[in-house]
Tab-separated table of C-alpha atoms in Angstrom:
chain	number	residue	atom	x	y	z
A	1	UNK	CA	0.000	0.000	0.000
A	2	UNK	CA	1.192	3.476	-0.980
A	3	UNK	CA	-0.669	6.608	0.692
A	4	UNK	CA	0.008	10.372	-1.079
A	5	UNK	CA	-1.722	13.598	0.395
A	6	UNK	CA	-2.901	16.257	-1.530
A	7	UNK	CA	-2.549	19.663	0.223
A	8	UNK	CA	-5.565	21.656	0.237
A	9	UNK	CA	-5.666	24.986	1.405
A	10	UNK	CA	-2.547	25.136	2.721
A	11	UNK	CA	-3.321	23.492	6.222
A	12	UNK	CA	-5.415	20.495	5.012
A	13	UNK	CA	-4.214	17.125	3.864
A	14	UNK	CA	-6.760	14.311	2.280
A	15	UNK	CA	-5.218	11.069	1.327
A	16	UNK	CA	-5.798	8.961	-1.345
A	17	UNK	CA	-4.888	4.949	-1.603
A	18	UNK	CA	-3.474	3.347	-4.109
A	19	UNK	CA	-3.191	-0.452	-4.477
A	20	UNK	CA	-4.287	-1.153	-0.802
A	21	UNK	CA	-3.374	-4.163	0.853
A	22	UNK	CA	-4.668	-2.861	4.465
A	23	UNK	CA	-6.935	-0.633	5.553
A	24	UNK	CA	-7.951	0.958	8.541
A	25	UNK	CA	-4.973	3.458	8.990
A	26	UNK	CA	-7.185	6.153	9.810
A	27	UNK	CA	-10.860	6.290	10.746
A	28	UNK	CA	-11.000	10.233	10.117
A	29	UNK	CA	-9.910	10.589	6.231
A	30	UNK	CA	-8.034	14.296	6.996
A	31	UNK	CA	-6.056	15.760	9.661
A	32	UNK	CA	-5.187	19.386	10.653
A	33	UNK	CA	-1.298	20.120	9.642
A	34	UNK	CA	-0.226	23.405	10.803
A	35	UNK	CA	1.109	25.216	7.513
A	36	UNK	CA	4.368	26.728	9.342
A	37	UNK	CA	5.648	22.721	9.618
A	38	UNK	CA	4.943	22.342	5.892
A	39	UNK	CA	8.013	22.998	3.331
A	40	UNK	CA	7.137	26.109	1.396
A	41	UNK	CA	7.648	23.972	-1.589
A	42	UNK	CA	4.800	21.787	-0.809
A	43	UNK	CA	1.998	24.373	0.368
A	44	UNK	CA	0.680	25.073	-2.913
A	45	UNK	CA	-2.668	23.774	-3.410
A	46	UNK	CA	-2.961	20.238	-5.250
A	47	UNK	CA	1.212	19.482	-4.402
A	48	UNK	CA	2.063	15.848	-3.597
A	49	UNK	CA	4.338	14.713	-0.960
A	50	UNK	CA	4.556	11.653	0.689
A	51	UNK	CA	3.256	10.075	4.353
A	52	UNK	CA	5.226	7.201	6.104
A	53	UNK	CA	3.867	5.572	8.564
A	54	UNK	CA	6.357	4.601	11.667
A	55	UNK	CA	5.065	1.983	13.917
A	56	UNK	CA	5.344	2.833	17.578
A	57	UNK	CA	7.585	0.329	19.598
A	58	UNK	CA	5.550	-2.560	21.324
A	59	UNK	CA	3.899	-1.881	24.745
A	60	UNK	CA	3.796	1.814	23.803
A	61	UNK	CA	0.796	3.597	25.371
A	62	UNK	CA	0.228	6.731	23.396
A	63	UNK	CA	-3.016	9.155	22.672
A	64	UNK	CA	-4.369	9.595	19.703
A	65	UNK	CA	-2.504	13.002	19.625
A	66	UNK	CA	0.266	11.535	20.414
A	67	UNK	CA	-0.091	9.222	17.598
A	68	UNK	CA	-0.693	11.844	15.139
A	69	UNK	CA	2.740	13.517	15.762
A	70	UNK	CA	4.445	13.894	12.491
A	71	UNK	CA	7.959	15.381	11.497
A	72	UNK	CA	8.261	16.983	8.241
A	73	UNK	CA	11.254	17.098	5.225
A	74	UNK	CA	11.264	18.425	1.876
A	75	UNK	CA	9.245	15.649	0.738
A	76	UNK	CA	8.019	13.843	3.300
A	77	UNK	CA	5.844	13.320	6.523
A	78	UNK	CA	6.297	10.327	8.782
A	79	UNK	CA	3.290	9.961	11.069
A	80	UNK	CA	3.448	7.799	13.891
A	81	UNK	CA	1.041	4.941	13.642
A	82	UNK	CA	0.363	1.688	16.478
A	83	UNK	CA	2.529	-1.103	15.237
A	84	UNK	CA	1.969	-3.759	12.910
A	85	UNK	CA	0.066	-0.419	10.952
A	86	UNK	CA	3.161	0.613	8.776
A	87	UNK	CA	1.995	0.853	4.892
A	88	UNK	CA	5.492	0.965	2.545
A	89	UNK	CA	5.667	4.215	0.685
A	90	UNK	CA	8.094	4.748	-2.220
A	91	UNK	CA	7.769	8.273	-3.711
A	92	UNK	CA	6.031	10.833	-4.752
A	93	UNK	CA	4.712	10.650	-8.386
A	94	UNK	CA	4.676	6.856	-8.493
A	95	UNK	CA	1.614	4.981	-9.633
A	96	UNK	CA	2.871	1.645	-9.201
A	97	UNK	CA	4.955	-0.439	-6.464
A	98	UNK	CA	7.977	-2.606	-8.209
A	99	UNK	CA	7.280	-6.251	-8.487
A	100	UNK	CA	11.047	-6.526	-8.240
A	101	UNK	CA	11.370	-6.560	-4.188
A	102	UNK	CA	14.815	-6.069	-4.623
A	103	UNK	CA	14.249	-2.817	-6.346
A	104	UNK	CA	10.590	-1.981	-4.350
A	105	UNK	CA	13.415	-1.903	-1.429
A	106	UNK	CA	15.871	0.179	-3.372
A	107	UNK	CA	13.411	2.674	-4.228
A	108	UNK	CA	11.686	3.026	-0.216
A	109	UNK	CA	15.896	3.695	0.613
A	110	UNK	CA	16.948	5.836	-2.593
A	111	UNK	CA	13.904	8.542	-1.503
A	112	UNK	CA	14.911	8.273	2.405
A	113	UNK	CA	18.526	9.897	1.385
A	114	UNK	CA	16.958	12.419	-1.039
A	115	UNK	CA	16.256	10.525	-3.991
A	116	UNK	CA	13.719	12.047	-6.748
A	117	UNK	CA	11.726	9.608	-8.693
A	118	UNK	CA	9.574	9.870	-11.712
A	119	UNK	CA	6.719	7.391	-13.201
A	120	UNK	CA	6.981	7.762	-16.951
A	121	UNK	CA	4.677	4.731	-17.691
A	122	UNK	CA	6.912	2.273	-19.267
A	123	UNK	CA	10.066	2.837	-16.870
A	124	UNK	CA	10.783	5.103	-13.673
A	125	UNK	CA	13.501	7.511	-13.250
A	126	UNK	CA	15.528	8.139	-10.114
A	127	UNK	CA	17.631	10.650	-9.372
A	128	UNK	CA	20.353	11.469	-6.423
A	129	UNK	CA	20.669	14.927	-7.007
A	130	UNK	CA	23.162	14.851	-3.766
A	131	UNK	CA	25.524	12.139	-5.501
A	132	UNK	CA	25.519	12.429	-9.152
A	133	UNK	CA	28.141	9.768	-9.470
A	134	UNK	CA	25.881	7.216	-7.490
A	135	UNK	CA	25.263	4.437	-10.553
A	136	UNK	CA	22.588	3.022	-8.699
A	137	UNK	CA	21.104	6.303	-7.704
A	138	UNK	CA	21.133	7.573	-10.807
A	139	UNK	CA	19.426	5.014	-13.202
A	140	UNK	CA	16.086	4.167	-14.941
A	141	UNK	CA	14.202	1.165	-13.601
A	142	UNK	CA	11.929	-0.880	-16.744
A	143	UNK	CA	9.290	-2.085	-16.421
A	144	UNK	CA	9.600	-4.674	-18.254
A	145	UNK	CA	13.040	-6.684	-19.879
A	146	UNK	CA	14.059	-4.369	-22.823
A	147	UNK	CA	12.982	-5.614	-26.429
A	148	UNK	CA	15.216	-6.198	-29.146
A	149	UNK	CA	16.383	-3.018	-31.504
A	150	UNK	CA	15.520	-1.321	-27.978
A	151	UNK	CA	18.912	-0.075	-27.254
A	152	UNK	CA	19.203	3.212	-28.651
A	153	UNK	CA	16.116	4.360	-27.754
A	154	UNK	CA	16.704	3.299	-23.920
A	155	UNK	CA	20.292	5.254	-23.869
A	156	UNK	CA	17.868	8.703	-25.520
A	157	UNK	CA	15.614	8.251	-22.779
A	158	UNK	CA	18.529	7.292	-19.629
A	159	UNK	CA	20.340	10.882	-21.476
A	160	UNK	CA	17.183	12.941	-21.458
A	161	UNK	CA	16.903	11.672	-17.719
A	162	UNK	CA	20.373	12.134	-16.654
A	163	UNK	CA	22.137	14.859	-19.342
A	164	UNK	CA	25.446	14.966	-17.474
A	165	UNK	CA	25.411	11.204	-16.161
A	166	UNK	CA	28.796	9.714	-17.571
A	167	UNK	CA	27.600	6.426	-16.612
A	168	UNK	CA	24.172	4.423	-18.463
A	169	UNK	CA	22.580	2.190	-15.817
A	170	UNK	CA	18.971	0.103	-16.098
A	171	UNK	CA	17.199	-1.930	-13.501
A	172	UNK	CA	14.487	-4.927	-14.834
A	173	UNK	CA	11.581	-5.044	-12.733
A	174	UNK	CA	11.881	-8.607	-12.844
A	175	UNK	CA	12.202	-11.503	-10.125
A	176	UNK	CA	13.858	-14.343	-11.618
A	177	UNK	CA	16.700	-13.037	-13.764
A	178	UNK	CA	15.015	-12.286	-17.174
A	179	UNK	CA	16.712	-9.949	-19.183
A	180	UNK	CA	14.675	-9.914	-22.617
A	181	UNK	CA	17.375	-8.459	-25.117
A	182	UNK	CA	20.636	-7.844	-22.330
A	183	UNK	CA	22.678	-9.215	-25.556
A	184	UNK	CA	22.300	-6.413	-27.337
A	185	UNK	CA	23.613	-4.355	-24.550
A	186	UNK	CA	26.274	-6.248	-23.667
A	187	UNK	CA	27.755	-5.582	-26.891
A	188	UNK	CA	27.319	-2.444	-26.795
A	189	UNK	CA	29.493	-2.303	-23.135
A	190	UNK	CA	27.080	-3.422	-20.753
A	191	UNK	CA	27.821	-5.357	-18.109
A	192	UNK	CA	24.932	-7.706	-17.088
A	193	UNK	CA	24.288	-8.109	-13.557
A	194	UNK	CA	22.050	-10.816	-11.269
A	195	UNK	CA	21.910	-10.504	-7.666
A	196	UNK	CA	20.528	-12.389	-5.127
A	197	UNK	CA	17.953	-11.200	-3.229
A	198	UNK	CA	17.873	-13.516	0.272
A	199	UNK	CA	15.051	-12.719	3.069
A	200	UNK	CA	14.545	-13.942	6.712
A	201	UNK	CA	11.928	-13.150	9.186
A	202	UNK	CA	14.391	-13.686	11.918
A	203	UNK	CA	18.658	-14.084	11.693
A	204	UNK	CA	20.492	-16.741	13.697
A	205	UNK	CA	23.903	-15.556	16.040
A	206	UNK	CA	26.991	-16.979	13.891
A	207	UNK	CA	28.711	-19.830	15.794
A	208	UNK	CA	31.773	-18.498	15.632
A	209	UNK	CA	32.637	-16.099	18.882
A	210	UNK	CA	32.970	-12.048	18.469
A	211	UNK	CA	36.693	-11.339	18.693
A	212	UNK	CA	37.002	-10.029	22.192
A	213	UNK	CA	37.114	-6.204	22.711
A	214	UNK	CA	34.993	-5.440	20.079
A	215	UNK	CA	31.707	-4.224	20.476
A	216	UNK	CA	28.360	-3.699	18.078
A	217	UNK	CA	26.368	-0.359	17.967
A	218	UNK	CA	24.865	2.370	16.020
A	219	UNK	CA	26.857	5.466	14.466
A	220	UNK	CA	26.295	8.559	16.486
A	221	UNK	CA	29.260	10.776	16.484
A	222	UNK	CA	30.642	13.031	13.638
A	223	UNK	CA	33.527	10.575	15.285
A	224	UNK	CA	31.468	7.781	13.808
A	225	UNK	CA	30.598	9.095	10.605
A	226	UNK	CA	34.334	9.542	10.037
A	227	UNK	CA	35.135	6.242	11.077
A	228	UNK	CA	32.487	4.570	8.575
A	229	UNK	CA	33.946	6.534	5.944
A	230	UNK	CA	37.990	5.334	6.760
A	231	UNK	CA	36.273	1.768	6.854
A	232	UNK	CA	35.222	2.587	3.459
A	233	UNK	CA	38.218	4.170	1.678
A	234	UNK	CA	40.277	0.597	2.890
A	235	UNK	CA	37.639	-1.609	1.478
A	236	UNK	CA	37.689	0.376	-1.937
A	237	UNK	CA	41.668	0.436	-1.497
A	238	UNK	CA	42.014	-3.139	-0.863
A	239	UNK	CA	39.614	-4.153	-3.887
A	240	UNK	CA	40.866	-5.699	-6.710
A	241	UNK	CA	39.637	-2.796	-8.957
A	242	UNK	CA	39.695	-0.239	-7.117
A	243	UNK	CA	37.763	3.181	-7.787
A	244	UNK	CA	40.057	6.552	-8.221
A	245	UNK	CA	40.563	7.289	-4.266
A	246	UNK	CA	39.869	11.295	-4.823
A	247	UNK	CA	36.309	10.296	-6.771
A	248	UNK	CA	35.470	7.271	-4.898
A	249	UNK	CA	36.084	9.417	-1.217
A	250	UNK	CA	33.425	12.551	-2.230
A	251	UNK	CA	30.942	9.486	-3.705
A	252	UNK	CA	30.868	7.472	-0.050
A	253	UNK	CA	30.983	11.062	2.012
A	254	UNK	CA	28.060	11.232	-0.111
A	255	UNK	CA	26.588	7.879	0.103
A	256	UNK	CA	26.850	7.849	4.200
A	257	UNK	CA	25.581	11.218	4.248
A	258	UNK	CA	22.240	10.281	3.059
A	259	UNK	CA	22.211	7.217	4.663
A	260	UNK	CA	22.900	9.740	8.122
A	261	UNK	CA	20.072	11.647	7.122
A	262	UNK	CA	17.799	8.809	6.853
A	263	UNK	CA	18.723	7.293	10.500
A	264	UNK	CA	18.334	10.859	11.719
A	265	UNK	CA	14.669	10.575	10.144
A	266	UNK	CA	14.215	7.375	12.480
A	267	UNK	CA	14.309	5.257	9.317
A	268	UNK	CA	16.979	2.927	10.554
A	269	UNK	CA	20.252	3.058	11.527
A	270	UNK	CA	24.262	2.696	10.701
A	271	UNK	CA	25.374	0.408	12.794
A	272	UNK	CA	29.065	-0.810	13.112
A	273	UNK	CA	31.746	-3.217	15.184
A	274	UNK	CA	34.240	-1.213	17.050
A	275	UNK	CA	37.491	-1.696	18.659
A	276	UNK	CA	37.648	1.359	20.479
A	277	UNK	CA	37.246	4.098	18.322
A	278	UNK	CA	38.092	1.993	15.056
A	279	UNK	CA	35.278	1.202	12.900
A	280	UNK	CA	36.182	-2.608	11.965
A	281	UNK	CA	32.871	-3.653	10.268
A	282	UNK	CA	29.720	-1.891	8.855
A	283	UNK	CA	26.244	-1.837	7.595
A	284	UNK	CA	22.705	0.225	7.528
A	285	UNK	CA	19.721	-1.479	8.074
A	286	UNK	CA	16.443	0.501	6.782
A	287	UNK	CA	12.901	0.274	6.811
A	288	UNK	CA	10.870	-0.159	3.705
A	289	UNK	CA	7.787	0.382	5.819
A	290	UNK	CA	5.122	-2.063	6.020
A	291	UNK	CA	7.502	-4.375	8.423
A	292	UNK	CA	9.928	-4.881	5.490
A	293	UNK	CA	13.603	-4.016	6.149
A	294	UNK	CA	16.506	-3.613	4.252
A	295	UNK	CA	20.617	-4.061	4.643
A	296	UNK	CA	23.201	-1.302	2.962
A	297	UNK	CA	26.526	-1.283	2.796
A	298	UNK	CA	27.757	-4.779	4.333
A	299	UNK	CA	31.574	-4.461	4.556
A	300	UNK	CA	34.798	-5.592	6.944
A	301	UNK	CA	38.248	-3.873	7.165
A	302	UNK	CA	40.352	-6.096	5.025
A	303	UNK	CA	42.771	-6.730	7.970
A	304	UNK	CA	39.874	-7.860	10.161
A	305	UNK	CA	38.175	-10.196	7.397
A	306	UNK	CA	37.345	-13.803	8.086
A	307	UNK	CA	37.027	-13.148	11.947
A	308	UNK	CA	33.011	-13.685	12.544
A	309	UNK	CA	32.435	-9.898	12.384
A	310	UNK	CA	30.463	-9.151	9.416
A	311	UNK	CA	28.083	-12.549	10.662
A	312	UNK	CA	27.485	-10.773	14.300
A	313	UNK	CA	26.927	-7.460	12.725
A	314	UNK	CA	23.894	-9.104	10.291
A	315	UNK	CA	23.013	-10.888	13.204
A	316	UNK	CA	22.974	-7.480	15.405
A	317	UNK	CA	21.170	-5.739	13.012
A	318	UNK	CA	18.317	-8.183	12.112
A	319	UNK	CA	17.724	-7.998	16.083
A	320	UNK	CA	17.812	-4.351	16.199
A	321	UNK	CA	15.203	-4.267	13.319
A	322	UNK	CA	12.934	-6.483	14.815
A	323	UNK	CA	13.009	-4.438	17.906
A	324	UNK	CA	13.351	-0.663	16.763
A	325	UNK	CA	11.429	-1.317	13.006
A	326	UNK	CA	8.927	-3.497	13.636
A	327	UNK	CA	10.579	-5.714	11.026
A	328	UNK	CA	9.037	-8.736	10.111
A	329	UNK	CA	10.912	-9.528	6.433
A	330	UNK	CA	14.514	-8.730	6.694
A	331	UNK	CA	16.035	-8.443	3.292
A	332	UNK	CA	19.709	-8.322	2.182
A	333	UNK	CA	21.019	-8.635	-1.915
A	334	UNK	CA	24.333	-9.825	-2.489
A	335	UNK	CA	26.412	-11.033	-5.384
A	336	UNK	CA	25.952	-14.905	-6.167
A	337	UNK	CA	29.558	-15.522	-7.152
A	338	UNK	CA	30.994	-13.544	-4.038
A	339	UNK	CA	31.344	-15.552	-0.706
A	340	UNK	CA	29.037	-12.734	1.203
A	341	UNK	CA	26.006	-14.820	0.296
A	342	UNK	CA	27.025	-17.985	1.979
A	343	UNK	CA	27.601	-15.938	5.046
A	344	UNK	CA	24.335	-14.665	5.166
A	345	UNK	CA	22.988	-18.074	4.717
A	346	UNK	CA	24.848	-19.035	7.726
A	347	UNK	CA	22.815	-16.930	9.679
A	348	UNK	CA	19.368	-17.786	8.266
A	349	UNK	CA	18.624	-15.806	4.648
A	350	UNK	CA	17.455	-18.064	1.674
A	351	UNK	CA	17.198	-16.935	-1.690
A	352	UNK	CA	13.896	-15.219	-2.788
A	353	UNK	CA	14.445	-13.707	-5.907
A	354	UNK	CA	17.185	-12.540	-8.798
A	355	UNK	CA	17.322	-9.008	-9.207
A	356	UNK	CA	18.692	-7.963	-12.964
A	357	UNK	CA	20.137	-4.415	-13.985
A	358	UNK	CA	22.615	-3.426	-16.756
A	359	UNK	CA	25.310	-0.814	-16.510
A	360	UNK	CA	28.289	0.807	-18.723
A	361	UNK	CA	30.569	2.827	-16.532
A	362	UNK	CA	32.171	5.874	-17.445
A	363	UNK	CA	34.877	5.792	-19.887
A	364	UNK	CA	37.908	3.614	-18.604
A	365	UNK	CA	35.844	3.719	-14.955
């Protein structure tokens, strides 16, 4: 279920549904929002924005005023609703949810750190307007496997989307790997991709011990933030293809500072293993609303690999979820042929679904 208000008058929003799957989220079809909390962008009469609804923790024992609390961004309101109520919510000027859940989950994330995204009927645009080098933030997501003698008039339409984009990237809102013409592509540059996409309701603790001294919590601290970032410049570094350090460092300052925002937001949270003040291991874990959760970013220091870390931090943060999020679907998407996926097998994801996209990088990138 997806839920869009309309302002009307400036202090009035009416809601509308759009393929429901629950109901019941409020008996009273409008609500009084006082206009000084609305963006100025968003007071003019018929604008869209879009409502998330946060389920309160368990046991919570709130009024209905209480309940109707809301906290505002540019394009957003989150409204506080009992738990078990959450509805997931993409973006504003979408008309249809992704049958792709790897992508549905992409999209509920991309528009948390600022994300724009467009319904042109036959694909959807997203744009990162914060992180123009962001491939995956910066792409057009079919609707359906491209045809063949389709290529040329997909790279118009990703150009008209994204005019100074010097990477081409497209999703396939498909589930089990179909790629209609990806041949055609490829020889044009593309790289064909198929991730896994593995879900759990509930993770399982790793057998192996967590090394001793190191502890598992979320990123508060600028000190934090800094640390996630040095965890990520040593990953890239350590890579076997590494990304240019200089372009790679403003693209994760980037990356972590949306995913900042969006914990800020109460979306989730950036959660890491530390050895004092050193960031050894990391990973965000975000709702998708509707008790659906999602994992960003898993990575380990290359001198701390193969120790149990990045196992107790999935573990950690499927727990935290469940707790915090309400989460009842955990989902994480990893790369078949990389040895991530077994690990998160080990602690209780199976495979659900392949999630397809196609990308050319920038020139030598």
């Amino acid at each position: 279920m997806r839920v869009f208000f309309h302002l009307n008058g400036g202090t009035k929003v009416v809601y509308e549904r759009y393929e429901c799957s629950r109901s019941g989220l409020l008996d009273d079809p409008t609500f009084d929002l006082p206009t000084h909390l609305i963006p100025r962008p968003l007071r003019p009469i018929g604008s869209r924005f879009l409502v998330e609804w946060v389920p309160l923790p368990r046991g919570a024992n709130l009024g209905e005023d209480e309940r109707r609390q809301f906290f505002v961004s540019n394009t957003r309101v989150l409204v506080l609703a009992p738990s078990g109520q959450g509805a997931p919510c993409y973006a504003p000027g979408m008309s249809r949810t992704p049958r792709s859940l790897g992508y549905r989950t992409d999209l509920a994330l991309r528009v948390q750190a600022g994300a724009e995204v467009e319904d042109h009927g036959t694909y959807t645009v997203v744009r990162s307007p914060a992180n123009p080098t962001f491939w995956w933030g910066n792409f057009l997501l079919l609707h359906e496997p491209p045809r063949p003698g389709t290529l040329e008039d997909w790279q118009a339409r990703f150009r008209e989307a994204h005019p100074g984009a010097a990477h081409v990237t497209f999703g396939m809102d498909t589930a089990d790997g179909e790629a209609g013409a990806a041949a055609e592509f490829q020889a044009a540059g593309f790289r064909l991709d198929r991730n896994t996409v593995l879900t759990t309701a509930r993770t399982t603790p790793p057998a192996k011990p967590l090394p001793e001294g190191v502890t598992l919590r979320s990123l508060e601290t600028d000190a934090d933030w800094d640390a996630a970032l040095t965890l990520r410049l040593a990953v890239n570094a350590a890579d076997e293809r590494p990304s240019e350090e200089a372009g790679y460092r403003t693209f994760a300052a980037q990356r972590l500072a949306g995913l900042r925002a969006a914990q800020e937001a109460g979306h989730g949270a950036y959660l890491g293993a530390f050895l004092e003040e050193q960031m050894l291991a990391g990973l965000g874990v975000y709702s998708a609303g509707g008790g659906v959760t999602r994992y960003q970013n898993v990575e380990t220091h290359p001198d701390w690999r193969s120790r149990g870390l990045a196992g107790h931090l999935v573990h950690f943060a499927g727990e935290w979820a469940r707790a915090r999020l309400g989460a009842h679907t955990l989902v994480i998407v990893a790369d078949p042929e990389y040895h991530a996926q077994r690990l998160y097998e080990r602690v209780g994801f199976r495979s659900t679904e392949v999630q397809t996209g196609l990308e050319r990088p920038p020139a030598g990138g």
